[in-house]
C-alpha positions as a printed Julia matrix, in Angstrom:
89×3 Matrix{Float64}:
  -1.75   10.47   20.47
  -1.5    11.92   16.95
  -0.68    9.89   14.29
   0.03   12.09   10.61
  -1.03    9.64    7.51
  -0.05   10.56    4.23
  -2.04    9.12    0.96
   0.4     6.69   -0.61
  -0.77    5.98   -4.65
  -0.34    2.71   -6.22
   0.04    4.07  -10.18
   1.16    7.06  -10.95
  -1.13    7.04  -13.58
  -4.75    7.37  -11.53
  -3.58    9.87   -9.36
  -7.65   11.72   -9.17
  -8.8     8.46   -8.24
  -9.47    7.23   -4.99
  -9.34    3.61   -5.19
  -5.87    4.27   -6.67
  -4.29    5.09   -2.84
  -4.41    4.63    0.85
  -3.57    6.31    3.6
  -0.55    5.72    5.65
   1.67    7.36    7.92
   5.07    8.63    6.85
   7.26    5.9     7.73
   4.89    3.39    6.07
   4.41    5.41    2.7
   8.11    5.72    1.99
   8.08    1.91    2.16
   5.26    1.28   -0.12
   7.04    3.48   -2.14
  10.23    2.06   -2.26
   8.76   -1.53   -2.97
   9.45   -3.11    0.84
   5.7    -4.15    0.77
   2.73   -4.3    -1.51
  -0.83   -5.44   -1.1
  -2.3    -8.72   -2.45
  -5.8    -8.7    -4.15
  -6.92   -9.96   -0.76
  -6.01   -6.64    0.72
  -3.28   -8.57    2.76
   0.26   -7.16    3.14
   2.92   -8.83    0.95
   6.28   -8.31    2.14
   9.7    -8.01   -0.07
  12.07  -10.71    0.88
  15.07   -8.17    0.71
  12.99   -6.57    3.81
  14.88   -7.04    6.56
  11.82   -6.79    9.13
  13.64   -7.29   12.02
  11.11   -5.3    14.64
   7.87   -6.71   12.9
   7.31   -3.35   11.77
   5.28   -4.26    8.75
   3.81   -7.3     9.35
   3.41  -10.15    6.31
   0.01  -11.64    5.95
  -2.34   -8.71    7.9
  -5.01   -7.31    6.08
  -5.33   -3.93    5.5
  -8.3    -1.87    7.24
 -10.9    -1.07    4.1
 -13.18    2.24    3.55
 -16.61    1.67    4.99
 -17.85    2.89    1.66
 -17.14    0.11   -0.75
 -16.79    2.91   -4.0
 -13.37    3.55   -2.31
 -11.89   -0.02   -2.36
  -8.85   -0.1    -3.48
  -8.58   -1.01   -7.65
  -7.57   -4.6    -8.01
  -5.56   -2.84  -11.34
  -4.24   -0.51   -8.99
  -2.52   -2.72   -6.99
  -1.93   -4.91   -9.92
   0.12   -2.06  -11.6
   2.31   -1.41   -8.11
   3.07   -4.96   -7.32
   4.14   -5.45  -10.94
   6.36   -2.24  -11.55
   7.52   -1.46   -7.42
   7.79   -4.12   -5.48
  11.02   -5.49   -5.14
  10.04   -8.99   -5.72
């Protein structure tokens, strides 16, 4: 089965960085973009509590999957910056 992933940027401001992004498919990038979920600086998934996540389609507490290569962690400022000015807290 194939899967399309998009990169999905946590600050608009370090978009040539890597550790500013992950990848994610379509479905899952619009909602990182709109604020439904954002990731903790223990790589787990943080959920918005006006997320009505009825199907378990993001599901609160899982930790993401990280780069093999540790250069291309994601920036602890990086996600700092999206929970702070996206996520609908």
């Amino acid at each position: 089965m194939w899967t399309l992933r998009i990169s999905s940027h946590f600050s608009k401001f370090h978009n040539n960085d890597p550790r500013n992004g992950i990848a994610l498919c379509k479905n899952h990038h619009y909602g990182f973009d709109a604020g439904w979920f954002t990731i903790t600086h223990e790589f787990q998934i943080l959920c918005s509590p006006h997320l009505r996540n009825t199907c378990n389609y993001i599901i609160p507490g899982s930790t993401i999957l990280l780069p093999r290569n540790s250069r291309y962690t994601p920036a602890l400022e990086a996600l700092d910056w999206h929970r702070k000015n996206i996520f609908k807290a």
